[in-house]
mmCIF file of C-alpha atoms in Angstrom:
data_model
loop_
_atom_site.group_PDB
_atom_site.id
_atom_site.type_symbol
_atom_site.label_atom_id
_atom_site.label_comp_id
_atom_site.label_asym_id
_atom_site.label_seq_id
_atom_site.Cartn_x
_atom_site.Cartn_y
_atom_site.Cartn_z
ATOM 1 C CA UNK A 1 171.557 -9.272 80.504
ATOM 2 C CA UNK A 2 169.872 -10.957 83.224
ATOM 3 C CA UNK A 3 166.378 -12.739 83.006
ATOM 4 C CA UNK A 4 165.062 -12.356 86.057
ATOM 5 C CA UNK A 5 165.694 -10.351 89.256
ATOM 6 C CA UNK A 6 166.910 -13.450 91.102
ATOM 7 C CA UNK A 7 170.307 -13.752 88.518
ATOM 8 C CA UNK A 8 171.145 -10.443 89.965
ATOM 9 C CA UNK A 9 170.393 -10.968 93.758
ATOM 10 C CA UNK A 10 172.290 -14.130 93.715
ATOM 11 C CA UNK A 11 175.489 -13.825 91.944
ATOM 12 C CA UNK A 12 177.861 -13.310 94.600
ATOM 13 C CA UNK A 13 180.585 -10.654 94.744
ATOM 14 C CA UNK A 14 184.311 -11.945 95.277
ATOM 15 C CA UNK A 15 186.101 -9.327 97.382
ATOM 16 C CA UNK A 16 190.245 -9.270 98.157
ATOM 17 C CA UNK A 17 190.079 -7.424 101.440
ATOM 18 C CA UNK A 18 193.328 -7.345 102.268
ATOM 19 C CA UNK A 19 196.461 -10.030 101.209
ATOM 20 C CA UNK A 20 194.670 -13.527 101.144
ATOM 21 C CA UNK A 21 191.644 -12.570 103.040
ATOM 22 C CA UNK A 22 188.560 -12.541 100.663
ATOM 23 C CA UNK A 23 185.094 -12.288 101.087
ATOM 24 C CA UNK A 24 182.249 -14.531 99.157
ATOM 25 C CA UNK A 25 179.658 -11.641 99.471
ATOM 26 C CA UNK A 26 176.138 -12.274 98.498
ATOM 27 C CA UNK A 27 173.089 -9.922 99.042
ATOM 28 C CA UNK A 28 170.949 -13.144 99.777
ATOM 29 C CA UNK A 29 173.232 -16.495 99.289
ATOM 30 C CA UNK A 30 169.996 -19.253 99.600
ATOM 31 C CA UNK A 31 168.527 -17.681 96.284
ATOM 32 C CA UNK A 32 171.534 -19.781 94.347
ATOM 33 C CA UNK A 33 170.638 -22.851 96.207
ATOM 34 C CA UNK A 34 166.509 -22.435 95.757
ATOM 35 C CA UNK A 35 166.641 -21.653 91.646
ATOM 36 C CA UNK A 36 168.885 -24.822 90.928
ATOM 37 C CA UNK A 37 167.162 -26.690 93.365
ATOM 38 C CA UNK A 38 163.404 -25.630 91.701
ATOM 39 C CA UNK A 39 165.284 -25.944 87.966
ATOM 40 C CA UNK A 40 165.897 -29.310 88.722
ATOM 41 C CA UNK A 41 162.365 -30.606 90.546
ATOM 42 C CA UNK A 42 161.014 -29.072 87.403
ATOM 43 C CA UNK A 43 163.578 -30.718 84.891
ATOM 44 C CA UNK A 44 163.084 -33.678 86.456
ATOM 45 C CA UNK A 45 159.086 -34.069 86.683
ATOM 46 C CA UNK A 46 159.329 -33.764 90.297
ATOM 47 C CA UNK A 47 156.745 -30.468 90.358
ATOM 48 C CA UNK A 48 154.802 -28.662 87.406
ATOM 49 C CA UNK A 49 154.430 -25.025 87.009
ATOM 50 C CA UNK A 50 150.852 -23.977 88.882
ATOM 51 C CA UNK A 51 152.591 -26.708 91.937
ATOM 52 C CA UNK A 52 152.660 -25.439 95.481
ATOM 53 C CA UNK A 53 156.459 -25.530 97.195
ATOM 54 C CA UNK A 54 156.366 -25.378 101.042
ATOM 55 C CA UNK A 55 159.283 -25.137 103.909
ATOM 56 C CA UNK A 56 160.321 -23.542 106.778
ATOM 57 C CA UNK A 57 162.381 -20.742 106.928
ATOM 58 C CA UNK A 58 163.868 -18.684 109.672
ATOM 59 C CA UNK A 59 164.547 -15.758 106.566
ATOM 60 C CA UNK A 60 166.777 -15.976 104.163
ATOM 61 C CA UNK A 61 165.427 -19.051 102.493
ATOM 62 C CA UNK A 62 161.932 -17.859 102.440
ATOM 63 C CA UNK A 63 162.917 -14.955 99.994
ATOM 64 C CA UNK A 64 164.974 -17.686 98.102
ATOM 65 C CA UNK A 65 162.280 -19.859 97.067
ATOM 66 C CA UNK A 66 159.792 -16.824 96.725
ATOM 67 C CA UNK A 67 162.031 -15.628 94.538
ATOM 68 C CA UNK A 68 162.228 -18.920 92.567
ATOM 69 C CA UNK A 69 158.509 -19.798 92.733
ATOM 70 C CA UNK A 70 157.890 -16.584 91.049
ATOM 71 C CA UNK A 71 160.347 -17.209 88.103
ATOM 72 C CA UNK A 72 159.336 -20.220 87.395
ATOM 73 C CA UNK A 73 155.272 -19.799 87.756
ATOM 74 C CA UNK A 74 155.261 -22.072 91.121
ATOM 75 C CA UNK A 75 153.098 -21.353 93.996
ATOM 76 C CA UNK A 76 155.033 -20.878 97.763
ATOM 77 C CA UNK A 77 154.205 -21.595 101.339
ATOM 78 C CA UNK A 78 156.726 -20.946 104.032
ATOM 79 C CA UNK A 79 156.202 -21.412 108.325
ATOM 80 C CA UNK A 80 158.360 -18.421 108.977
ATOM 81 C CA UNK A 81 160.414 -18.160 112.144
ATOM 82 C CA UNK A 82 159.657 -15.402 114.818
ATOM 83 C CA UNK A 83 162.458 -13.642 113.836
ATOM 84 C CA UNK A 84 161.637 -13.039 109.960
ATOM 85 C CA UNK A 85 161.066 -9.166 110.140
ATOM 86 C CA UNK A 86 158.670 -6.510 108.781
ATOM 87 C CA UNK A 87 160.495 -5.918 105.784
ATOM 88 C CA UNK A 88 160.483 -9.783 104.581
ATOM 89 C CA UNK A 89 157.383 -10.348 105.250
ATOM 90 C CA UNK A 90 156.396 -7.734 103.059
ATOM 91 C CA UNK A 91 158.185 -8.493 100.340
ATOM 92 C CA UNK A 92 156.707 -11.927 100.821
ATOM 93 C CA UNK A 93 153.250 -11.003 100.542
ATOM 94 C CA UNK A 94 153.836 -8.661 97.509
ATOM 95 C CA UNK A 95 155.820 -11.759 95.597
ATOM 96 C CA UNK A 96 152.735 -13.892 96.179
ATOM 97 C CA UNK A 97 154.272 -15.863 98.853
ATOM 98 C CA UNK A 98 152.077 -16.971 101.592
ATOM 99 C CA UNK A 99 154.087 -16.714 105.132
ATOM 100 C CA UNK A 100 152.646 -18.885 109.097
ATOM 101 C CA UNK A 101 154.532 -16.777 110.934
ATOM 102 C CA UNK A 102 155.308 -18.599 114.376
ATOM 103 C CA UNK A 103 154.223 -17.133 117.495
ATOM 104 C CA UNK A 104 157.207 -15.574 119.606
ATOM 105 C CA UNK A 105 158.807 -17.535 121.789
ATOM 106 C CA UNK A 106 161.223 -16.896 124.451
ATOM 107 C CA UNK A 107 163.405 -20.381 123.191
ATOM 108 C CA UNK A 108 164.282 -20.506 119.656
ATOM 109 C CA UNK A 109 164.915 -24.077 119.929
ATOM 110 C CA UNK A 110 161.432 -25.033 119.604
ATOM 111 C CA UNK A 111 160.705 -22.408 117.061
ATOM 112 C CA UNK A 112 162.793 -24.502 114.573
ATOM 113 C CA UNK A 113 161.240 -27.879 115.672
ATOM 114 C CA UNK A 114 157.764 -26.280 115.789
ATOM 115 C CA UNK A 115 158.325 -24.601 112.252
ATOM 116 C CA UNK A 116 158.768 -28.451 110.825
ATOM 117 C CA UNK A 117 155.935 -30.019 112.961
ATOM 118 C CA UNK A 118 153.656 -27.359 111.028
ATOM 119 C CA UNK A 119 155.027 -28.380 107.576
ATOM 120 C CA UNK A 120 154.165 -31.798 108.660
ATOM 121 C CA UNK A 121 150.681 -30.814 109.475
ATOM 122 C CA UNK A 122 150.300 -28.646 106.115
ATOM 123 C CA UNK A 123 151.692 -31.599 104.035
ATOM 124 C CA UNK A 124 148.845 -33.966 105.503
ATOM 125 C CA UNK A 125 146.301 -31.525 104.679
ATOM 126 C CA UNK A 126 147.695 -31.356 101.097
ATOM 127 C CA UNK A 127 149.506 -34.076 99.868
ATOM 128 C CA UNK A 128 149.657 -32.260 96.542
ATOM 129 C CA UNK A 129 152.235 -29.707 97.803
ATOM 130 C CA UNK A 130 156.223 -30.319 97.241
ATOM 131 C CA UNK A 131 158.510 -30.398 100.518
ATOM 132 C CA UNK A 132 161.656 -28.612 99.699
ATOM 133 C CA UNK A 133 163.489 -29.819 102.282
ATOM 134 C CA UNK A 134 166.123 -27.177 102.586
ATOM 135 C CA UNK A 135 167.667 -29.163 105.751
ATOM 136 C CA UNK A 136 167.471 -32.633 104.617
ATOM 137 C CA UNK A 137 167.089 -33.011 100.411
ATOM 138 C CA UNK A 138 170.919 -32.616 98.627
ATOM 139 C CA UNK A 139 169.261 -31.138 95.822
ATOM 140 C CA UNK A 140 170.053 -27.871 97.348
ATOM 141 C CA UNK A 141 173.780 -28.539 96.710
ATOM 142 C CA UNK A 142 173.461 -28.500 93.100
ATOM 143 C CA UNK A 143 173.321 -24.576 92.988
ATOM 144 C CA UNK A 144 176.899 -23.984 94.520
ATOM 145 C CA UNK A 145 178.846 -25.990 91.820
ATOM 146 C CA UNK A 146 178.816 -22.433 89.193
ATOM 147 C CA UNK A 147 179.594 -21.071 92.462
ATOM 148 C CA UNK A 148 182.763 -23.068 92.910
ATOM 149 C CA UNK A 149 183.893 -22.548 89.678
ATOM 150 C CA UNK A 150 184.369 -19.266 89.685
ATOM 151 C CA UNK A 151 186.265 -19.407 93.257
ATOM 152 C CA UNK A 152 188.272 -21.961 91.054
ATOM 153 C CA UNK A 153 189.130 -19.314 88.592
ATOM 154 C CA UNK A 154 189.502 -16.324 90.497
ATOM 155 C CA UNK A 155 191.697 -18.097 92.555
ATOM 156 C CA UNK A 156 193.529 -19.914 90.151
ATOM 157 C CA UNK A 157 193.322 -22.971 91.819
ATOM 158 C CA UNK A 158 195.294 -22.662 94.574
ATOM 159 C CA UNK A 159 195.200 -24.141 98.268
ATOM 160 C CA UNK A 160 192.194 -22.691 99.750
ATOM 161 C CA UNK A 161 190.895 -22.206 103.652
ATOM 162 C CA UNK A 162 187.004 -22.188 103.245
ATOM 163 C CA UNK A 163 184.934 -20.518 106.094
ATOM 164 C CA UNK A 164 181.549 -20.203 106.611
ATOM 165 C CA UNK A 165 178.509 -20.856 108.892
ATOM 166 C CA UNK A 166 177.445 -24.359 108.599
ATOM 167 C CA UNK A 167 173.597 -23.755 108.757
ATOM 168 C CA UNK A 168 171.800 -26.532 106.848
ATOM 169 C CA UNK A 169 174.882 -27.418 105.722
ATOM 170 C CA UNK A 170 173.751 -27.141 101.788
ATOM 171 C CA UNK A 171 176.579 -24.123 101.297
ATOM 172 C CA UNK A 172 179.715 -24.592 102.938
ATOM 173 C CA UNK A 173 179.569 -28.777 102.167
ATOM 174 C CA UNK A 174 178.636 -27.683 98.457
ATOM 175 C CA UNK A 175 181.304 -25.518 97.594
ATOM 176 C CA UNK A 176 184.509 -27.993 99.580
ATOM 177 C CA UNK A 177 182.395 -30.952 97.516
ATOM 178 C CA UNK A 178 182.658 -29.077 94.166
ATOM 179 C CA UNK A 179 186.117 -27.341 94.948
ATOM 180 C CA UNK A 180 187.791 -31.093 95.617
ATOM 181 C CA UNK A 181 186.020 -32.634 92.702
ATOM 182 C CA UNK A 182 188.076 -30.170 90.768
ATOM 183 C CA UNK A 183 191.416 -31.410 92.550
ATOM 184 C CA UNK A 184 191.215 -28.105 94.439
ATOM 185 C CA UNK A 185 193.287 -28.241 98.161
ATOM 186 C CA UNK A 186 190.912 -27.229 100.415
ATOM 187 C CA UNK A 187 190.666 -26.634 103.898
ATOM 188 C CA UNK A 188 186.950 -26.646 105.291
ATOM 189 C CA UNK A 189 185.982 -24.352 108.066
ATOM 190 C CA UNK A 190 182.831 -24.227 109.898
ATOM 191 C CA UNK A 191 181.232 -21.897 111.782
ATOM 192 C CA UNK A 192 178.387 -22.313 114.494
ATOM 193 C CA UNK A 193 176.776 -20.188 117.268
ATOM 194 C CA UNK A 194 176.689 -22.034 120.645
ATOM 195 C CA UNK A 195 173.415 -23.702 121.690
ATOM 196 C CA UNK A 196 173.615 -25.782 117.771
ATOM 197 C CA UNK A 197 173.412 -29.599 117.647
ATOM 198 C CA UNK A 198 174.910 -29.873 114.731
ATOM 199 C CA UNK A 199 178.454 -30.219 116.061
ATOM 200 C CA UNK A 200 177.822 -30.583 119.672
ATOM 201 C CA UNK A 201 177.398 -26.967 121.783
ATOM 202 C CA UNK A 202 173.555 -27.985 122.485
ATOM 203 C CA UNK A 203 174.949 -28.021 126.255
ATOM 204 C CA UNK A 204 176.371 -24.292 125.851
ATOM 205 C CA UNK A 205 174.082 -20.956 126.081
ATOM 206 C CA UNK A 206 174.460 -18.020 124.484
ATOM 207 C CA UNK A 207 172.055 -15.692 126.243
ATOM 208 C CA UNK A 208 171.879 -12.905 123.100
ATOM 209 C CA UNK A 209 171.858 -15.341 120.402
ATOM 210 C CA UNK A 210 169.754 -14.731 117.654
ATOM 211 C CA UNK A 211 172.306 -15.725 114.606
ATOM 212 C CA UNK A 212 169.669 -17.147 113.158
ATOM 213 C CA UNK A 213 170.459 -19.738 109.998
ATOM 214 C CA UNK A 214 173.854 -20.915 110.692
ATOM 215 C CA UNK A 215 172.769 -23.334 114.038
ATOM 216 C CA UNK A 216 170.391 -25.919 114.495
ATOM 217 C CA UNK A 217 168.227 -27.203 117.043
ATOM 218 C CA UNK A 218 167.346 -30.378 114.891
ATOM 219 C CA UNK A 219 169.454 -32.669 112.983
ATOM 220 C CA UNK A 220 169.984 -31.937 109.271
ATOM 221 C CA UNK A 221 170.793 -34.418 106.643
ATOM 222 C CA UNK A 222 172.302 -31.802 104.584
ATOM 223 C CA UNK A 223 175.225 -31.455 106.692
ATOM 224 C CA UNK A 224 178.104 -33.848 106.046
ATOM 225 C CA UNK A 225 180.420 -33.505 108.949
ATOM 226 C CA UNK A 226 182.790 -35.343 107.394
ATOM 227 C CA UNK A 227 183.980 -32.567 105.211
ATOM 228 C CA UNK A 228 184.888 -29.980 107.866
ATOM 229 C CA UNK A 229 188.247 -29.697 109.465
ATOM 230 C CA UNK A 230 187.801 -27.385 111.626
ATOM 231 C CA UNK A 231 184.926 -26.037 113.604
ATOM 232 C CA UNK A 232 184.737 -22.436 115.369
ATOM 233 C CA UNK A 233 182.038 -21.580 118.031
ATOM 234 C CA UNK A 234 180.961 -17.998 118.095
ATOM 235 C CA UNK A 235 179.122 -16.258 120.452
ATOM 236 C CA UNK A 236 176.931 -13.167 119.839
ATOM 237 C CA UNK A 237 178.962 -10.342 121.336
ATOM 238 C CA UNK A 238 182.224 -11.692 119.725
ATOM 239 C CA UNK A 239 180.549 -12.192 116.083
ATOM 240 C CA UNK A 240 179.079 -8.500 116.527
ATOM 241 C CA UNK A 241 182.690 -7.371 116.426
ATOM 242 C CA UNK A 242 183.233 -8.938 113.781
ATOM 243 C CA UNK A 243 180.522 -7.677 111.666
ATOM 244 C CA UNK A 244 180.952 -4.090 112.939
ATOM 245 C CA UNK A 245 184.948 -4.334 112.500
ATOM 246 C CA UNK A 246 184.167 -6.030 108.538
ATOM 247 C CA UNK A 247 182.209 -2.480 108.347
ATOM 248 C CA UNK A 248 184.414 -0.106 109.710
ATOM 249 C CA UNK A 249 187.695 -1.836 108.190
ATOM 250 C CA UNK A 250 186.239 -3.067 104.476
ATOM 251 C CA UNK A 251 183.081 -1.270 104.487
ATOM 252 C CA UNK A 252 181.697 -4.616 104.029
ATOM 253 C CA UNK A 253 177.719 -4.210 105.334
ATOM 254 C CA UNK A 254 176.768 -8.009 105.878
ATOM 255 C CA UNK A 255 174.868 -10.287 108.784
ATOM 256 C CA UNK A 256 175.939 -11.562 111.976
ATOM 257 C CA UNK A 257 176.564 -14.775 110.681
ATOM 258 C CA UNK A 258 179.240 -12.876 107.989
ATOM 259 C CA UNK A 259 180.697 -11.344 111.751
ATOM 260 C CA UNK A 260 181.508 -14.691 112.708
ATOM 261 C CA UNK A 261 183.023 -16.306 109.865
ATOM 262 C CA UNK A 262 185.344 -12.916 108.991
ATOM 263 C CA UNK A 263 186.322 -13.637 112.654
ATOM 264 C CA UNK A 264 186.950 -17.356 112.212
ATOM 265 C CA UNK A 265 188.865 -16.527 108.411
ATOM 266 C CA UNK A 266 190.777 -13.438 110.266
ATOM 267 C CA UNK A 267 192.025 -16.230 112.845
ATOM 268 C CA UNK A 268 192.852 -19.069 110.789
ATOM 269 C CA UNK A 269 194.925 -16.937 107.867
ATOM 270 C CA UNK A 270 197.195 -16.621 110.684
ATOM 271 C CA UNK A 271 197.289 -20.580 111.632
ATOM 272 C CA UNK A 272 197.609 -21.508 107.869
ATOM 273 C CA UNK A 273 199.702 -19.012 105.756
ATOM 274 C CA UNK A 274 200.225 -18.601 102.413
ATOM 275 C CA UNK A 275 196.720 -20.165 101.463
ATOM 276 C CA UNK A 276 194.025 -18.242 100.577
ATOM 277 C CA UNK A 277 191.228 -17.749 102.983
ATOM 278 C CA UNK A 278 188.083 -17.126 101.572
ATOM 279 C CA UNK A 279 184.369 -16.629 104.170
ATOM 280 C CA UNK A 280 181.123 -16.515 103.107
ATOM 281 C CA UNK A 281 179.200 -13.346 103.748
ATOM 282 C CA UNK A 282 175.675 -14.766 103.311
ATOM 283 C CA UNK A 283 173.177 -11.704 103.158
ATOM 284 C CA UNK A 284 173.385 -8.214 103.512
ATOM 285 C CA UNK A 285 173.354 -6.166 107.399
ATOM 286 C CA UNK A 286 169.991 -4.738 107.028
ATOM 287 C CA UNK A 287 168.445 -7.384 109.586
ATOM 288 C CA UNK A 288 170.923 -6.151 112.263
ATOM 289 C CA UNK A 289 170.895 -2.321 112.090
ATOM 290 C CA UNK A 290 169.254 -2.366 115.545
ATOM 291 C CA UNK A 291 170.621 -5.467 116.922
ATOM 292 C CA UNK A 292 173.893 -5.301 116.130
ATOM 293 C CA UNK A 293 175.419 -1.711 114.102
ATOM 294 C CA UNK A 294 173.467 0.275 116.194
ATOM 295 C CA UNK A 295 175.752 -1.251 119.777
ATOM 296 C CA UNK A 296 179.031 -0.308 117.091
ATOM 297 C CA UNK A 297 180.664 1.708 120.403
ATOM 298 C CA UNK A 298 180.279 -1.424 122.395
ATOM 299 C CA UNK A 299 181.987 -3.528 119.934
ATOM 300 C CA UNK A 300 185.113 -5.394 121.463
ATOM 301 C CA UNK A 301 188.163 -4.759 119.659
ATOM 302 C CA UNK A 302 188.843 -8.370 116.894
ATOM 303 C CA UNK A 303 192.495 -7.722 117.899
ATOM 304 C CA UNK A 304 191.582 -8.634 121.526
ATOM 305 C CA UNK A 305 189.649 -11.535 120.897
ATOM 306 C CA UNK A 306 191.154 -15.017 120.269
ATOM 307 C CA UNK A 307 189.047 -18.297 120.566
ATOM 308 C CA UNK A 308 189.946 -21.059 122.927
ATOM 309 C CA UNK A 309 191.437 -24.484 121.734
ATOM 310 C CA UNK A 310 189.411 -27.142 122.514
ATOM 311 C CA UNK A 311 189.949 -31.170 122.337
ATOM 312 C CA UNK A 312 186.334 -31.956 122.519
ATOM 313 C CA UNK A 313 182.819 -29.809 123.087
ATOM 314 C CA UNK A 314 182.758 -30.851 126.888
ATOM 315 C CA UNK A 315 185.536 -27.779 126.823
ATOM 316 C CA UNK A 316 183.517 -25.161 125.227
ATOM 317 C CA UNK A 317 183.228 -22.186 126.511
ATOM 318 C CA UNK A 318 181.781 -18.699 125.127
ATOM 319 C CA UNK A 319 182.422 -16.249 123.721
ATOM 320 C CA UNK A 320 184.675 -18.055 120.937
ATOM 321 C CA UNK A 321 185.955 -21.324 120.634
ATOM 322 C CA UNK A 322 187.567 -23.658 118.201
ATOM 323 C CA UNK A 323 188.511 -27.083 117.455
ATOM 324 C CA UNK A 324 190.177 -29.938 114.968
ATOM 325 C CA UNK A 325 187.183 -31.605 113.732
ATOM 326 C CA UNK A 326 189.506 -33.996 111.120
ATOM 327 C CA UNK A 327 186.438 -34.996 109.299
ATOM 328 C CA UNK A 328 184.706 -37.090 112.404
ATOM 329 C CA UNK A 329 181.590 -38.230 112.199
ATOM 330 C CA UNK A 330 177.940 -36.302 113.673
ATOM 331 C CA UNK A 331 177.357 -36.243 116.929
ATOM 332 C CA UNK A 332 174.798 -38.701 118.184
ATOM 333 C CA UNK A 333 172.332 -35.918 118.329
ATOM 334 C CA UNK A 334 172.945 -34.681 114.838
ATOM 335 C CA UNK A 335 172.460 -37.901 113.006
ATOM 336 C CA UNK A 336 169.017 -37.044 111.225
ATOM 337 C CA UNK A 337 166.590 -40.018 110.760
ATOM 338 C CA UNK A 338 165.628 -39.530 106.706
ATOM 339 C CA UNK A 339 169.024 -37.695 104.540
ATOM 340 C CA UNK A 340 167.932 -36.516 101.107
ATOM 341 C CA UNK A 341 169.050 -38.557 97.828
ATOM 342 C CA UNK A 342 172.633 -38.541 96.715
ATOM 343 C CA UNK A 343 171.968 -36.098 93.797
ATOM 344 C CA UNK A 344 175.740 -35.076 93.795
#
């Protein structure tokens, strides 16, 4: 018997959809990341119980370490983005959480950077409060390693294709990290919208984007691009037929971001066969029955849709593209200035 709600809401699901297609599902994936990463501060003398945690969020991470702060008796600030939605916010507000909602915005590229810039501001008003960090501090790594084990069991070990969206880089790097340790054979694949510095598409618009978590405007420490081998770009309309075609096929109800990484996994079982290809389905649909299930008849067929191969990101081009990444370095313009502590 579980604890605590947050055992529940963050023990993934491990789905065979169909052959060697299977889904990580999780109704909200950051919560495994937040309670190790709180577990440990505490462990460690880092924070007390009463302490005040702070970050910014554009969702999924605020009800993580809301959820975390109220199991283990720690207050929690979050600078929300201007897409976290009725629904979270009251959740928030009932858990205790306090939520700065940023102003709308018509460029979501400077809500992230503005988002940080007010954690800045917060933390010089009270130096007593504990940055989190979620982009930057490799304690949020240390969640995903029960997490790997039990892809190492379930799958018995064998050679594995690993997509997901790259985000702050804590899940996808995490589970390849712990998977290898354990002599596993795996193939890392990430997944990013267009418009993300993190592998270089800053130069590419996507004019519906709003895949919010899986991009980045900034540079995060957390992400260590040379784990990935291979990097798809996905643009809005193409991952919304993927989410509404993971519905309809699996009845699989998960986020856009899920959308684009069943696309990416549905493409690359094909270039690598006989290994098993397992994507992440980060968080449940509910944030997109507007946005995206509710356009289901305008949904492109996934049979149709095939990305373009690309030798570098001067070729990108939307709606879907992909290239080798072979474990090269960051982009200038993802190389953070400060990288958390090597915790791993």
């Amino acid at each position: 018997m579980d604890a605590h709600i947050s055992d529940a809401v963050g023990r993934p699901d491990l789905i065979r959809l169909d052959g060697e297609l299977v889904c990580l599902r999780f109704e909200t994936m950051k919560v495994v990341s937040a309670l190790a990463a709180v577990r440990h501060l505490l462990d460690t003398g880092a924070v007390r119980r009463g302490d005040t945690l702070v970050d910014s969020s554009s969702g999924i991470y605020a009800y993580a370490l809301a959820l975390a702060c109220h199991r283990y008796g720690m207050r929690c600030h979050i600078v929300g983005s201007t897409t976290v939605d009725h629904t979270l916010r009251t959740q928030l507000d009932v858990l205790g959480a306090h939520l700065e909602q940023m102003r709308p915005t018509a460029d979501l590229k400077l809500d992230q950077s503005r988002r940080v810039a007010r954690v800045r501001e917060i933390l010089r008003d009270h130096p007593d409060y504990h940055w989190m960090r979620q982009y930057h501090d490799d304690v949020h790594y240390l969640g995903y390693e029960a997490v790997a084990e039990r892809i190492l069991a379930e799958t018995d070990g064998g050679p594995l294709v690993l997509v997901g969206g790259v985000g702050s880089g804590a899940s996808t790097g995490a589970l390849a990290h712990y998977l290898r340790k354990r002599s596993v054979d795996v193939r890392l694949v990430g997944v990013q919208p267009y418009g993300s510095v993190t592998f270089g598409s800053e130069h590419v618009a996507d004019p519906e984007i709003i895949i919010a978590g899986i991009g980045s405007s900034i540079p995060f420490g957390n992400v260590r691009h040379d784990h990935y081998d291979t990097v798809h770009w996905v643009a809005f309309d193409a991952a919304l037929a993927g989410s509404v075609d993971l519905l309809r096929r699996y009845a699989v109800f998960a986020g856009l971001s899920t959308g684009a990484a069943y696309l990416a996994a549905r493409w690359e079982r094909g270039e690598d066969p006989g290994r098993t290809v397992l994507f992440i389905a980060a968080d449940t649909g509910h944030r997109y029955v507007d946005t995206v299930f509710g356009r289901h008849r305008e949904a492109a067929r996934v049979e149709d849709l095939a990305p373009r191969q690309v030798r570098g990101t001067d070729e990108l081009v939307l709606p879907w593209s992909r290239m080798s990444w072979n474990g090269s370095p960051a982009p200038e313009a993802a190389v953070p200035r400060e990288r958390g502590g090597g915790r791993r």
